[in-house]
mmCIF file with all atom_site columns, C-alpha atoms in Angstrom:
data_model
loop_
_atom_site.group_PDB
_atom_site.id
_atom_site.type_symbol
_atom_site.label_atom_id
_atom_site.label_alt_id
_atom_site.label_comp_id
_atom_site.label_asym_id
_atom_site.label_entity_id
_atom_site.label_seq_id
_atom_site.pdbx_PDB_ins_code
_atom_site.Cartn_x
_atom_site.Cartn_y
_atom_site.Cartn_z
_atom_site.occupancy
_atom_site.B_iso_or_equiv
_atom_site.pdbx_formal_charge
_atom_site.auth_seq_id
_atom_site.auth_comp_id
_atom_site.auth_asym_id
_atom_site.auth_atom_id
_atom_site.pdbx_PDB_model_num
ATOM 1   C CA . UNK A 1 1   ? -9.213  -17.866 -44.450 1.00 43.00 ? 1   UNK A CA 1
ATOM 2   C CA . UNK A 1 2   ? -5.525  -16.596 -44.382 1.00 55.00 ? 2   UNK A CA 1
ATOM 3   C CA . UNK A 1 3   ? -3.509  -19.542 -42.577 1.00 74.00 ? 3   UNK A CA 1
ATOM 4   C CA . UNK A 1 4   ? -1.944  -18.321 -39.011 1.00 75.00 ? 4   UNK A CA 1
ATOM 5   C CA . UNK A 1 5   ? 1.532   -16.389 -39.979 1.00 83.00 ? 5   UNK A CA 1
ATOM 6   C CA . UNK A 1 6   ? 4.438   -18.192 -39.089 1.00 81.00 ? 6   UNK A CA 1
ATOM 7   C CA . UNK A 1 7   ? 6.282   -15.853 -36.571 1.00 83.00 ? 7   UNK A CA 1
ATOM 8   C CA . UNK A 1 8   ? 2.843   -16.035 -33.724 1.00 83.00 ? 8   UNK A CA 1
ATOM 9   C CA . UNK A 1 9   ? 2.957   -19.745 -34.307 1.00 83.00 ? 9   UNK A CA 1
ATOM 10  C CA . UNK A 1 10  ? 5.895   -19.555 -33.216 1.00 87.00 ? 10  UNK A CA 1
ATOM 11  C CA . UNK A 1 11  ? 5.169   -17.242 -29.975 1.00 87.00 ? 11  UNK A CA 1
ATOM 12  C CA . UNK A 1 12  ? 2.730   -19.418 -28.999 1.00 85.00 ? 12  UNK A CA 1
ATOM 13  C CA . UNK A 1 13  ? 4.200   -22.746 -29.564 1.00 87.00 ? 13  UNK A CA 1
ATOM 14  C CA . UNK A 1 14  ? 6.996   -20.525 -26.995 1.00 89.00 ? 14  UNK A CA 1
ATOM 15  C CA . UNK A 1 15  ? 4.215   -19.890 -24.257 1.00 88.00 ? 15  UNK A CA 1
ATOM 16  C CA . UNK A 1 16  ? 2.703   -23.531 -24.584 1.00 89.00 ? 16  UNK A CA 1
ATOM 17  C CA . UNK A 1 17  ? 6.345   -24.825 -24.221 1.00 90.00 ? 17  UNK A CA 1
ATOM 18  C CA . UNK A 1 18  ? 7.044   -22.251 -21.147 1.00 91.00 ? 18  UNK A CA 1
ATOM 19  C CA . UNK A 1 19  ? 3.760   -23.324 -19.501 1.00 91.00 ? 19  UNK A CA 1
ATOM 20  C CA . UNK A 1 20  ? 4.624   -26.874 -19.722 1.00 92.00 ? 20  UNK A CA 1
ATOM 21  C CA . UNK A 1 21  ? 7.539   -26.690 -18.121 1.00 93.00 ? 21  UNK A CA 1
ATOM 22  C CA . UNK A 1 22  ? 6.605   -24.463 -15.277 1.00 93.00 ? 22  UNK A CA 1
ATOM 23  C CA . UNK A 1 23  ? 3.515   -27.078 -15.184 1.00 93.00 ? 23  UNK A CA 1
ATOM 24  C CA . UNK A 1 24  ? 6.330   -29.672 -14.951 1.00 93.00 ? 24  UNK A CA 1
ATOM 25  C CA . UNK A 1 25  ? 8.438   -28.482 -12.188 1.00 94.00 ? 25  UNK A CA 1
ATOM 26  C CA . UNK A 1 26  ? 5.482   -27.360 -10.143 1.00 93.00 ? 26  UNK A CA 1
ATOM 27  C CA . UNK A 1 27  ? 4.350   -31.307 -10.010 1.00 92.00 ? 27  UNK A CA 1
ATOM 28  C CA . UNK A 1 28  ? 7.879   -32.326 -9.796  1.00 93.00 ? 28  UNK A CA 1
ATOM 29  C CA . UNK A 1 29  ? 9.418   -29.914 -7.329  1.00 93.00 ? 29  UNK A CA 1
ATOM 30  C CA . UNK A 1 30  ? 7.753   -27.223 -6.212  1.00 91.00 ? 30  UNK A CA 1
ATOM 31  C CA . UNK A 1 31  ? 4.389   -29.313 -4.906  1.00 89.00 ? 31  UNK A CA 1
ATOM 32  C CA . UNK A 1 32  ? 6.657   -32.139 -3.030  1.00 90.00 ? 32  UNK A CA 1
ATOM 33  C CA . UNK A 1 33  ? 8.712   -29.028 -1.225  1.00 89.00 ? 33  UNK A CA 1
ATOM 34  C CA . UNK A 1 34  ? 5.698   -27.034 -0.493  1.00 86.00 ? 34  UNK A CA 1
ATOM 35  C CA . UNK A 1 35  ? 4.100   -30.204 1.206   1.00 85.00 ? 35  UNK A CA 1
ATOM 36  C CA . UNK A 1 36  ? 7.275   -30.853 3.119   1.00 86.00 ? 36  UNK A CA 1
ATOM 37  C CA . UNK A 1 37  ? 7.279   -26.952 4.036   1.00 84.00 ? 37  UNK A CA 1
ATOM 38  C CA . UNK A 1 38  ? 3.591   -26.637 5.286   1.00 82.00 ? 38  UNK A CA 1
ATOM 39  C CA . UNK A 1 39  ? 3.973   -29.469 7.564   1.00 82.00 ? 39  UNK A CA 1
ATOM 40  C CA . UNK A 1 40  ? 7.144   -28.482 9.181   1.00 81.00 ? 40  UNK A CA 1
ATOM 41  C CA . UNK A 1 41  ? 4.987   -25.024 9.192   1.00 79.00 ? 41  UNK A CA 1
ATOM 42  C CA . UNK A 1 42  ? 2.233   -26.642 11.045  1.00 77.00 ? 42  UNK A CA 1
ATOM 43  C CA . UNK A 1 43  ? 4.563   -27.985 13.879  1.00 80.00 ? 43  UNK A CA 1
ATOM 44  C CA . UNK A 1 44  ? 7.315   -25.414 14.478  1.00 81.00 ? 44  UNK A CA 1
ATOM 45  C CA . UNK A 1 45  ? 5.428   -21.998 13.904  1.00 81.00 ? 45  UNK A CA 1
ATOM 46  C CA . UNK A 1 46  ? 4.763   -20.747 17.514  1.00 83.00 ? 46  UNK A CA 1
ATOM 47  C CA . UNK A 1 47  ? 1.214   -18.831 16.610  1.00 81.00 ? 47  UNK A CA 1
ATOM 48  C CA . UNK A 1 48  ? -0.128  -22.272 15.830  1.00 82.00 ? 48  UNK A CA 1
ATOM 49  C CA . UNK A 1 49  ? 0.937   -23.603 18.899  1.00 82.00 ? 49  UNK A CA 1
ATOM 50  C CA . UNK A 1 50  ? -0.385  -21.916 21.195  1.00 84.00 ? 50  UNK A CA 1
ATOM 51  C CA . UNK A 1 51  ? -2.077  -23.373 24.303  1.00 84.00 ? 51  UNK A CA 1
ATOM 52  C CA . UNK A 1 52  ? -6.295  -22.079 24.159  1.00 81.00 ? 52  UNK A CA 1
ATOM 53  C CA . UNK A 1 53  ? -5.671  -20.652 28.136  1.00 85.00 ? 53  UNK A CA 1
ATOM 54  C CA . UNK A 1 54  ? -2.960  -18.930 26.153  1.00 86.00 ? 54  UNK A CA 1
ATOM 55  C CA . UNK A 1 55  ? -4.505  -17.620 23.486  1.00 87.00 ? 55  UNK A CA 1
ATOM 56  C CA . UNK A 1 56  ? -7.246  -16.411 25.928  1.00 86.00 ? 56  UNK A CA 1
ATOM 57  C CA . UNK A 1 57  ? -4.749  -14.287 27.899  1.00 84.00 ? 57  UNK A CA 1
ATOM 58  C CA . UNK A 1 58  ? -3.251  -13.025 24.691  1.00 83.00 ? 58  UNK A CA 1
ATOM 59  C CA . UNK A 1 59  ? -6.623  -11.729 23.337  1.00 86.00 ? 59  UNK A CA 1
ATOM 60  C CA . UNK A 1 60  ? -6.254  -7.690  24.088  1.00 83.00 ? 60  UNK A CA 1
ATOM 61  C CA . UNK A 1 61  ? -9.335  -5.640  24.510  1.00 83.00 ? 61  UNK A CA 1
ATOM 62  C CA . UNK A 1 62  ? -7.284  -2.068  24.377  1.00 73.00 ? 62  UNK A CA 1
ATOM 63  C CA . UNK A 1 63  ? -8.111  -1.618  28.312  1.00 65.00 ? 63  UNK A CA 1
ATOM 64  C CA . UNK A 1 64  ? -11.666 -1.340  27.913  1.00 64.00 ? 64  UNK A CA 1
ATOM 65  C CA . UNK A 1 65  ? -13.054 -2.071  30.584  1.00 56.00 ? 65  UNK A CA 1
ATOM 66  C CA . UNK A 1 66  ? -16.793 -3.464  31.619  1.00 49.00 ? 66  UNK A CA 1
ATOM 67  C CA . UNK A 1 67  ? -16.841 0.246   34.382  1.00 48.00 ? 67  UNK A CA 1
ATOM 68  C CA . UNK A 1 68  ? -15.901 2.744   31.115  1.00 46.00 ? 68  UNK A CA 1
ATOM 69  C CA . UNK A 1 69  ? -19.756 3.034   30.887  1.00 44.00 ? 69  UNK A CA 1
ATOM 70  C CA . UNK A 1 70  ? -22.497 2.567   33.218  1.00 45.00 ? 70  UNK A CA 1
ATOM 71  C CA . UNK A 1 71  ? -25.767 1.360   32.167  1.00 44.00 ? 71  UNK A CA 1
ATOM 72  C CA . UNK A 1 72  ? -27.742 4.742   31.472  1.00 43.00 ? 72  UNK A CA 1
ATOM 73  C CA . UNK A 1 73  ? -31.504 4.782   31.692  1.00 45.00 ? 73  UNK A CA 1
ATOM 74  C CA . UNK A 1 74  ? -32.024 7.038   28.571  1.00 42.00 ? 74  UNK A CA 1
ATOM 75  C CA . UNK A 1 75  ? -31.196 7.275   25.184  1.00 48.00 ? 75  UNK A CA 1
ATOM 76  C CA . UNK A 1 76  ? -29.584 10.608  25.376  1.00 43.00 ? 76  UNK A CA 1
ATOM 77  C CA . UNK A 1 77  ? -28.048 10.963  28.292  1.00 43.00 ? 77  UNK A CA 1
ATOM 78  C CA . UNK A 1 78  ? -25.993 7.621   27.309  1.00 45.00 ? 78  UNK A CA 1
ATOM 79  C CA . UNK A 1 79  ? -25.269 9.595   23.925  1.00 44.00 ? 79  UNK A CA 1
ATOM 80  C CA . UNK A 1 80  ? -23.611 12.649  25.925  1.00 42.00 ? 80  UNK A CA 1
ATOM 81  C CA . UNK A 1 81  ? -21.706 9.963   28.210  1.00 43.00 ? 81  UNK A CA 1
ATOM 82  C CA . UNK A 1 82  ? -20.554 8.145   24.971  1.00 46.00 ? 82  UNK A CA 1
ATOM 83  C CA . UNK A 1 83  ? -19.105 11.739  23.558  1.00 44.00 ? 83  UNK A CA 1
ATOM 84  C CA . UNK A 1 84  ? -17.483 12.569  26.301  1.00 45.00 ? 84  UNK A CA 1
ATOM 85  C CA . UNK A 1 85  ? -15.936 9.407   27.210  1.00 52.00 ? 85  UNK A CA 1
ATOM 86  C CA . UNK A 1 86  ? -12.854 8.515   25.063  1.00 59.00 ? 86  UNK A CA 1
ATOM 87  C CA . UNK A 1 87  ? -12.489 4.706   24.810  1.00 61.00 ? 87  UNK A CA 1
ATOM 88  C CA . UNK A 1 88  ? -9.117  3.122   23.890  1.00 67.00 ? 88  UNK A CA 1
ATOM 89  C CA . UNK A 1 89  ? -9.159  1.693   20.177  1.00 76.00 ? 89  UNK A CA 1
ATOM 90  C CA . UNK A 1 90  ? -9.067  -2.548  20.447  1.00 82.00 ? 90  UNK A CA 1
ATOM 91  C CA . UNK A 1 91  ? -6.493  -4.372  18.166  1.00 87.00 ? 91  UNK A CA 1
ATOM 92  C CA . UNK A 1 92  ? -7.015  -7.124  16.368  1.00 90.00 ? 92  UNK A CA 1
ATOM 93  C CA . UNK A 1 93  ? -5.817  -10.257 17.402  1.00 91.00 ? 93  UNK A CA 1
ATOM 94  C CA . UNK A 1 94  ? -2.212  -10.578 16.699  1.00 91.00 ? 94  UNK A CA 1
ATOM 95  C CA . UNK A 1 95  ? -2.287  -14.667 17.175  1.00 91.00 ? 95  UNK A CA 1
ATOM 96  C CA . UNK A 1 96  ? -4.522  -14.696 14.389  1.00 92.00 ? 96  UNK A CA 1
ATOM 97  C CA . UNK A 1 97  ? -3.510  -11.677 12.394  1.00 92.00 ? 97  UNK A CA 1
ATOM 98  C CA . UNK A 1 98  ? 0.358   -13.876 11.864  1.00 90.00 ? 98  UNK A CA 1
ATOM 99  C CA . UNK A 1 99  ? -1.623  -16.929 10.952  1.00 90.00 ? 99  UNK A CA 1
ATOM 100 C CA . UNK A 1 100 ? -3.881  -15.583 8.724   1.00 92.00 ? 100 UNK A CA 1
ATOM 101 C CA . UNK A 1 101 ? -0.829  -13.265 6.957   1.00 91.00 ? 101 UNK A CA 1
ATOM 102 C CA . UNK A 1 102 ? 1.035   -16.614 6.496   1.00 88.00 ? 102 UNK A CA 1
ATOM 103 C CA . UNK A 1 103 ? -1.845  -18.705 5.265   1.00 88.00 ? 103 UNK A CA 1
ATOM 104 C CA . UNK A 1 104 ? -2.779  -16.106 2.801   1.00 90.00 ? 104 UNK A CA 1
ATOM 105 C CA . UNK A 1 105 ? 0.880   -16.131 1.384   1.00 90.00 ? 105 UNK A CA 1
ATOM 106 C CA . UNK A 1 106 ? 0.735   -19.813 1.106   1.00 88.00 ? 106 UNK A CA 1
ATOM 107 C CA . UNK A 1 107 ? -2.955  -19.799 -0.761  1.00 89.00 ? 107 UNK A CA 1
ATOM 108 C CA . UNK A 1 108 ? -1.866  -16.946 -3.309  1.00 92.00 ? 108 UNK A CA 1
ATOM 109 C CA . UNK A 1 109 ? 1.209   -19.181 -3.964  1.00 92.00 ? 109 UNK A CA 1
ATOM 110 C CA . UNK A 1 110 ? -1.122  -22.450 -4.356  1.00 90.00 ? 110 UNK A CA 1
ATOM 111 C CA . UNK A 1 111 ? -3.358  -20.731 -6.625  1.00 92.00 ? 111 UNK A CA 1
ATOM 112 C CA . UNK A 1 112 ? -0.818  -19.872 -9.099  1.00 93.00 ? 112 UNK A CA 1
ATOM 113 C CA . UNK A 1 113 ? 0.381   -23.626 -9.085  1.00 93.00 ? 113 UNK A CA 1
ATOM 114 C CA . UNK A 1 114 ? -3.321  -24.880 -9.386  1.00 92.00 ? 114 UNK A CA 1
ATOM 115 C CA . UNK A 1 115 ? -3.979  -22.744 -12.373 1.00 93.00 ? 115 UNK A CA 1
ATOM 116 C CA . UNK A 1 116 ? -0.643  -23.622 -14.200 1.00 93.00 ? 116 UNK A CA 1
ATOM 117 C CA . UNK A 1 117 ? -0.871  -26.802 -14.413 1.00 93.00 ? 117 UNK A CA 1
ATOM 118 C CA . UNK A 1 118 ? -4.692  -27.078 -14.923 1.00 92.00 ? 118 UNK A CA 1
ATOM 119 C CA . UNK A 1 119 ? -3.642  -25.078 -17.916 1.00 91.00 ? 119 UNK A CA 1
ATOM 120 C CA . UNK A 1 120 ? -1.209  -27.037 -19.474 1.00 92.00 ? 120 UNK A CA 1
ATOM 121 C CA . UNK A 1 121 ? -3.769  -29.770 -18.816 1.00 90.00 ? 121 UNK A CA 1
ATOM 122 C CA . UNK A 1 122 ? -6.189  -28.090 -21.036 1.00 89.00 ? 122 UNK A CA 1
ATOM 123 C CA . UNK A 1 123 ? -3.418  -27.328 -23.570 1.00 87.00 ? 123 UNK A CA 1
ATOM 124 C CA . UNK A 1 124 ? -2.580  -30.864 -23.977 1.00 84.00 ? 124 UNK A CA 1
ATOM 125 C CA . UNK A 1 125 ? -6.594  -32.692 -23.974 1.00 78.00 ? 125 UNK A CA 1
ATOM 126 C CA . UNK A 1 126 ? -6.834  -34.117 -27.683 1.00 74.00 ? 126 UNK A CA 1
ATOM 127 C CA . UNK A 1 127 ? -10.376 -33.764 -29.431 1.00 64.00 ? 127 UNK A CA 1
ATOM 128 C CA . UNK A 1 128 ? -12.213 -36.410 -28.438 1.00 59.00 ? 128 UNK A CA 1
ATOM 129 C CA . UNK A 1 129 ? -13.161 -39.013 -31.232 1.00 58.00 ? 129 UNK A CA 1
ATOM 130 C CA . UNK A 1 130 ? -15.074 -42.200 -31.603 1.00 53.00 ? 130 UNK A CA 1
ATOM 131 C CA . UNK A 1 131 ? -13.462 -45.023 -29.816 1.00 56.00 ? 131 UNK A CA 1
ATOM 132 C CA . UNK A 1 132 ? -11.347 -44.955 -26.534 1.00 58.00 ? 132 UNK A CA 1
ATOM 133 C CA . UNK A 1 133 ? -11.645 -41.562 -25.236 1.00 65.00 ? 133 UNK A CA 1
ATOM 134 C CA . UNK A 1 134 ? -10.645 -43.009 -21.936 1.00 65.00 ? 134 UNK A CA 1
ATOM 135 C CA . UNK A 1 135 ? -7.540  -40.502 -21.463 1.00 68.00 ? 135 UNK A CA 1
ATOM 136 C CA . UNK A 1 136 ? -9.422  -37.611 -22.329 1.00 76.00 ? 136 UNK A CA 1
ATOM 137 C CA . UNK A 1 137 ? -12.186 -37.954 -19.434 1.00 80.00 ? 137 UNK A CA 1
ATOM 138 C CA . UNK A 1 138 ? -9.390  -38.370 -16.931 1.00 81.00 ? 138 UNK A CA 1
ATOM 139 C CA . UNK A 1 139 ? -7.867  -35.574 -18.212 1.00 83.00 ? 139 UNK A CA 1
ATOM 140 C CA . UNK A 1 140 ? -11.315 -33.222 -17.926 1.00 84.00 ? 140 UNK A CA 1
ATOM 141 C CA . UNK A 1 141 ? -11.676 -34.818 -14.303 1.00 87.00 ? 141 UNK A CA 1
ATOM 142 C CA . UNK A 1 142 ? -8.529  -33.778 -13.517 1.00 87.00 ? 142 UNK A CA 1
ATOM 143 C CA . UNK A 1 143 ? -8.801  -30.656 -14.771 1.00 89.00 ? 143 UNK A CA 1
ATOM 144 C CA . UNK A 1 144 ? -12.323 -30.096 -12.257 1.00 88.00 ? 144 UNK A CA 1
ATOM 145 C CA . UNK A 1 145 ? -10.273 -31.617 -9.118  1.00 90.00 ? 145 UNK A CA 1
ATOM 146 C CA . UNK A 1 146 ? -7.816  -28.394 -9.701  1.00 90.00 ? 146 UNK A CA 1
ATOM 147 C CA . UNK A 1 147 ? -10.643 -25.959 -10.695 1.00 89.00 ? 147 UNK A CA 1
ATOM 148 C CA . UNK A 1 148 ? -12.476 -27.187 -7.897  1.00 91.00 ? 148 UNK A CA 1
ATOM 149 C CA . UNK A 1 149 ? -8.956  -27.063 -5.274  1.00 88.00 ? 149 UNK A CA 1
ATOM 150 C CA . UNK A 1 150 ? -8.955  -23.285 -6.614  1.00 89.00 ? 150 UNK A CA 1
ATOM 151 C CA . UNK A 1 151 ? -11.967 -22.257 -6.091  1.00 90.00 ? 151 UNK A CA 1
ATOM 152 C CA . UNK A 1 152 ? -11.787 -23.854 -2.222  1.00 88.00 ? 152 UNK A CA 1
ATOM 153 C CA . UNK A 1 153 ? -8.713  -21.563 -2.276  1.00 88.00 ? 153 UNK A CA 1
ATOM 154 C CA . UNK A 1 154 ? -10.393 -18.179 -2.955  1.00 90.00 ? 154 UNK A CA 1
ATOM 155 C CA . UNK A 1 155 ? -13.411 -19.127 -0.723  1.00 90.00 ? 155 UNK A CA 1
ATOM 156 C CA . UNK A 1 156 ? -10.653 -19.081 2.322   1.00 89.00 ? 156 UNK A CA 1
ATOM 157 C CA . UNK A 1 157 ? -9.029  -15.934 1.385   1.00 89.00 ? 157 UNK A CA 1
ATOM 158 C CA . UNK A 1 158 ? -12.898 -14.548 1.231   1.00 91.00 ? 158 UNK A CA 1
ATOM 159 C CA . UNK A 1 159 ? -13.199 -16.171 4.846   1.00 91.00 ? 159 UNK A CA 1
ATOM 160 C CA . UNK A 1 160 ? -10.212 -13.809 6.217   1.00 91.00 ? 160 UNK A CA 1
ATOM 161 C CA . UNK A 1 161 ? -12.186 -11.054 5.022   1.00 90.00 ? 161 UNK A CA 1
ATOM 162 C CA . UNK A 1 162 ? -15.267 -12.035 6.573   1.00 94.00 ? 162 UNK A CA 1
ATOM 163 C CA . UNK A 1 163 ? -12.807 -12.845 10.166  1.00 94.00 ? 163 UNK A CA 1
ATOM 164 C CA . UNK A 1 164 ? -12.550 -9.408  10.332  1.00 94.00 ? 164 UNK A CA 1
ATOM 165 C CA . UNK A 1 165 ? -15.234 -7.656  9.145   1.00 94.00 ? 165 UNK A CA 1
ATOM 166 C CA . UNK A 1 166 ? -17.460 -10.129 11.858  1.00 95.00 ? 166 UNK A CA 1
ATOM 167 C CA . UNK A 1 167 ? -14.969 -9.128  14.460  1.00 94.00 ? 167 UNK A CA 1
ATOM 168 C CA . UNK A 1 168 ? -15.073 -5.435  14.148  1.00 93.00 ? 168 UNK A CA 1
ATOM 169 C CA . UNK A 1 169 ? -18.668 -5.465  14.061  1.00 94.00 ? 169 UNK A CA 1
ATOM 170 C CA . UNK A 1 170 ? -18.146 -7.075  17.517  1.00 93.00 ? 170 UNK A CA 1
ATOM 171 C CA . UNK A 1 171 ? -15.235 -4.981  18.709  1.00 92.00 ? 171 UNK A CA 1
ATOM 172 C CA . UNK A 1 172 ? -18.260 -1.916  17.921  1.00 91.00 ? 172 UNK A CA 1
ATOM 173 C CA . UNK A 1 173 ? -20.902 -3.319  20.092  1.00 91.00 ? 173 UNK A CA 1
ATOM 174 C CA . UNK A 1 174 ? -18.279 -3.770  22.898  1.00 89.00 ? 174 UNK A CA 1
ATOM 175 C CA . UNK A 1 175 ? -16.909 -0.363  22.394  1.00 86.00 ? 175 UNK A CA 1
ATOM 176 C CA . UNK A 1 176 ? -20.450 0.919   22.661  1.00 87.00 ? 176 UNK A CA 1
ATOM 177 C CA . UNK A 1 177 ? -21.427 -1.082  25.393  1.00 88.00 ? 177 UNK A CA 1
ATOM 178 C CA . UNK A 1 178 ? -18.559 -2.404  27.690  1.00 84.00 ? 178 UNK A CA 1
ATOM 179 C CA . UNK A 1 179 ? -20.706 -3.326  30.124  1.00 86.00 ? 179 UNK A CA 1
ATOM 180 C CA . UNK A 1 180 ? -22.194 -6.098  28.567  1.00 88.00 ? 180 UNK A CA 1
ATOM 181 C CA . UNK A 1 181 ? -19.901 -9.063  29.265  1.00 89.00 ? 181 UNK A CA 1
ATOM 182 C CA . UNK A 1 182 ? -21.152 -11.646 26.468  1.00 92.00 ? 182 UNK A CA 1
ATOM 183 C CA . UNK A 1 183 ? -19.795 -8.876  23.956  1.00 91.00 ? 183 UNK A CA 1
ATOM 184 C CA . UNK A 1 184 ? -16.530 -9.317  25.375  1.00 90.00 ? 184 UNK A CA 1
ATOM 185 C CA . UNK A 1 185 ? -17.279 -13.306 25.919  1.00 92.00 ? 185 UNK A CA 1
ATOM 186 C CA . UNK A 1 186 ? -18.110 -13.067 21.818  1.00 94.00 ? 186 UNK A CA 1
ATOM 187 C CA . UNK A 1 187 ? -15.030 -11.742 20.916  1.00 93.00 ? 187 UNK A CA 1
ATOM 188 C CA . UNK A 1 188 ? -12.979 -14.472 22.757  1.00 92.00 ? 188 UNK A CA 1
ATOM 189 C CA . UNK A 1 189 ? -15.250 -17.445 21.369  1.00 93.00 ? 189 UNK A CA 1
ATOM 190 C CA . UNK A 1 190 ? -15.026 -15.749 17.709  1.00 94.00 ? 190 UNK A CA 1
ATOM 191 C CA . UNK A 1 191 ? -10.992 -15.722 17.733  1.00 94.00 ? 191 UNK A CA 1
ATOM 192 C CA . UNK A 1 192 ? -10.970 -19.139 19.497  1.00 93.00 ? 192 UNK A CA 1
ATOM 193 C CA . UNK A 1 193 ? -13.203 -20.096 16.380  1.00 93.00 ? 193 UNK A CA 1
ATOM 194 C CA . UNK A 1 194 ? -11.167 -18.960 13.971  1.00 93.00 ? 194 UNK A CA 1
ATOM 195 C CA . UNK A 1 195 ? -7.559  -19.869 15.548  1.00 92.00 ? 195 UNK A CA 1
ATOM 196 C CA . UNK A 1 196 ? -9.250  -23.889 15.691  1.00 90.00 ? 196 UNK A CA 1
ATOM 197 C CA . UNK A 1 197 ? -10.224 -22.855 11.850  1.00 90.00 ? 197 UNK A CA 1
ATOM 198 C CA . UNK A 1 198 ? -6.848  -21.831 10.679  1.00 88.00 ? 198 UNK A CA 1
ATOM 199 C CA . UNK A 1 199 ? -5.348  -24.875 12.386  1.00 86.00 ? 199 UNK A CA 1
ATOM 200 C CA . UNK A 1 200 ? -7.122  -27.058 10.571  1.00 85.00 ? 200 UNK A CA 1
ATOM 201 C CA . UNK A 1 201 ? -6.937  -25.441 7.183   1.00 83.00 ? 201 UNK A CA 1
ATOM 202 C CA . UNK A 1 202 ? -2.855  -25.361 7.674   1.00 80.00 ? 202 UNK A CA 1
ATOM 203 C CA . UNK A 1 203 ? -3.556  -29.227 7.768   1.00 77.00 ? 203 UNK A CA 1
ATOM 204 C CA . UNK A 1 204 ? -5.963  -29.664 4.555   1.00 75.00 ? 204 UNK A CA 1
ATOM 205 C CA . UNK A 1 205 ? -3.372  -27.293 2.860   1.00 70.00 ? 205 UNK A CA 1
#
């Protein structure tokens, strides 16, 4: 076996030395500044600030109103009222919608952090040998705390998704029944839900 030729030694020795110090200023700078920016984030940004009779009022339905359609005995006459009645479309929650836009920023940008440094963590675990292999299994624990930090990462990105798929499903049965109040009363209870939710997550950030 042909030993490794001098000039990718050399690239990778490069990369190992440009993770490193990446890994280096993340724990040094970048992680101290971030944790000093998402707490002054948490107090001064106004969509996370916001009183819950506020939010309330600020939740817009798109003028639908519980009247657009009256309860129809049958199937199809309801059908030809739906068709001919053109309802307005209902936005999403804008409250949220700026939280959530923010938060996923911040979660993209912690992920790349996470996964440097866990990387130069793995770069730099010796093989373990008999005798004190203390450093190594804190190393390897470390190296689970960030995997596992990551992972908690994507599973709140997947949550946003899930915000608004939920919603919309919600948004439908309103839009197809507006005359059913504990659609609308869903809607509100759902965003309050997930406005708490993002709160707290800013917090555990």
């Amino acid at each position: 076996m042909t030993d490794t030729p001098p000039e990718l030694r050399s690239q990778v020795a490069s990369l190992c030395s440009s993770i490193a110090d990446r890994a280096k200023d993340i724990i040094n700078v970048r992680m101290p500044e971030k944790i000093l920016a998402l707490e002054k984030f948490h107090k001064d940004l106004p969509q996370l600030n916001v009183s819950f009779e506020e939010f309330r009022k600020n939740i817009d339905f798109g003028g639908v109103k519980t009247t657009d359609l009256p309860l129809i005995g049958k199937k199809r006459a309801r059908v030809e009222m739906e068709s001919e009645t053109k309802l307005p479309p209902i936005p999403c929650n804008k409250t949220v919608q700026a939280v959530l836009e923010i938060l996923k920023k911040e979660l993209l940008d912690l992920i790349d952090m996470l996964n440097t440094v866990k990387i130069w963590i793995q770069l730099n675990i010796p093989r373990i040998e008999d005798g004190n292999n203390f450093g190594v299994s804190v190393q390897e624990e470390t190296v689970g705390e960030l995997g596992r930090a990551e992972s908690d990462a994507f599973t709140l990105m997947e949550t946003m998704a899930q915000y608004y798929k939920s919603r919309g499903e919600l948004v439908a049965k309103l839009l197809k029944y507006p005359n059913i109040i504990d659609y609308r009363q869903a809607i509100i209870e759902y965003d309050e839900k997930e406005y708490l939710h993002l709160r707290l997550c800013t917090v555990d950030l």
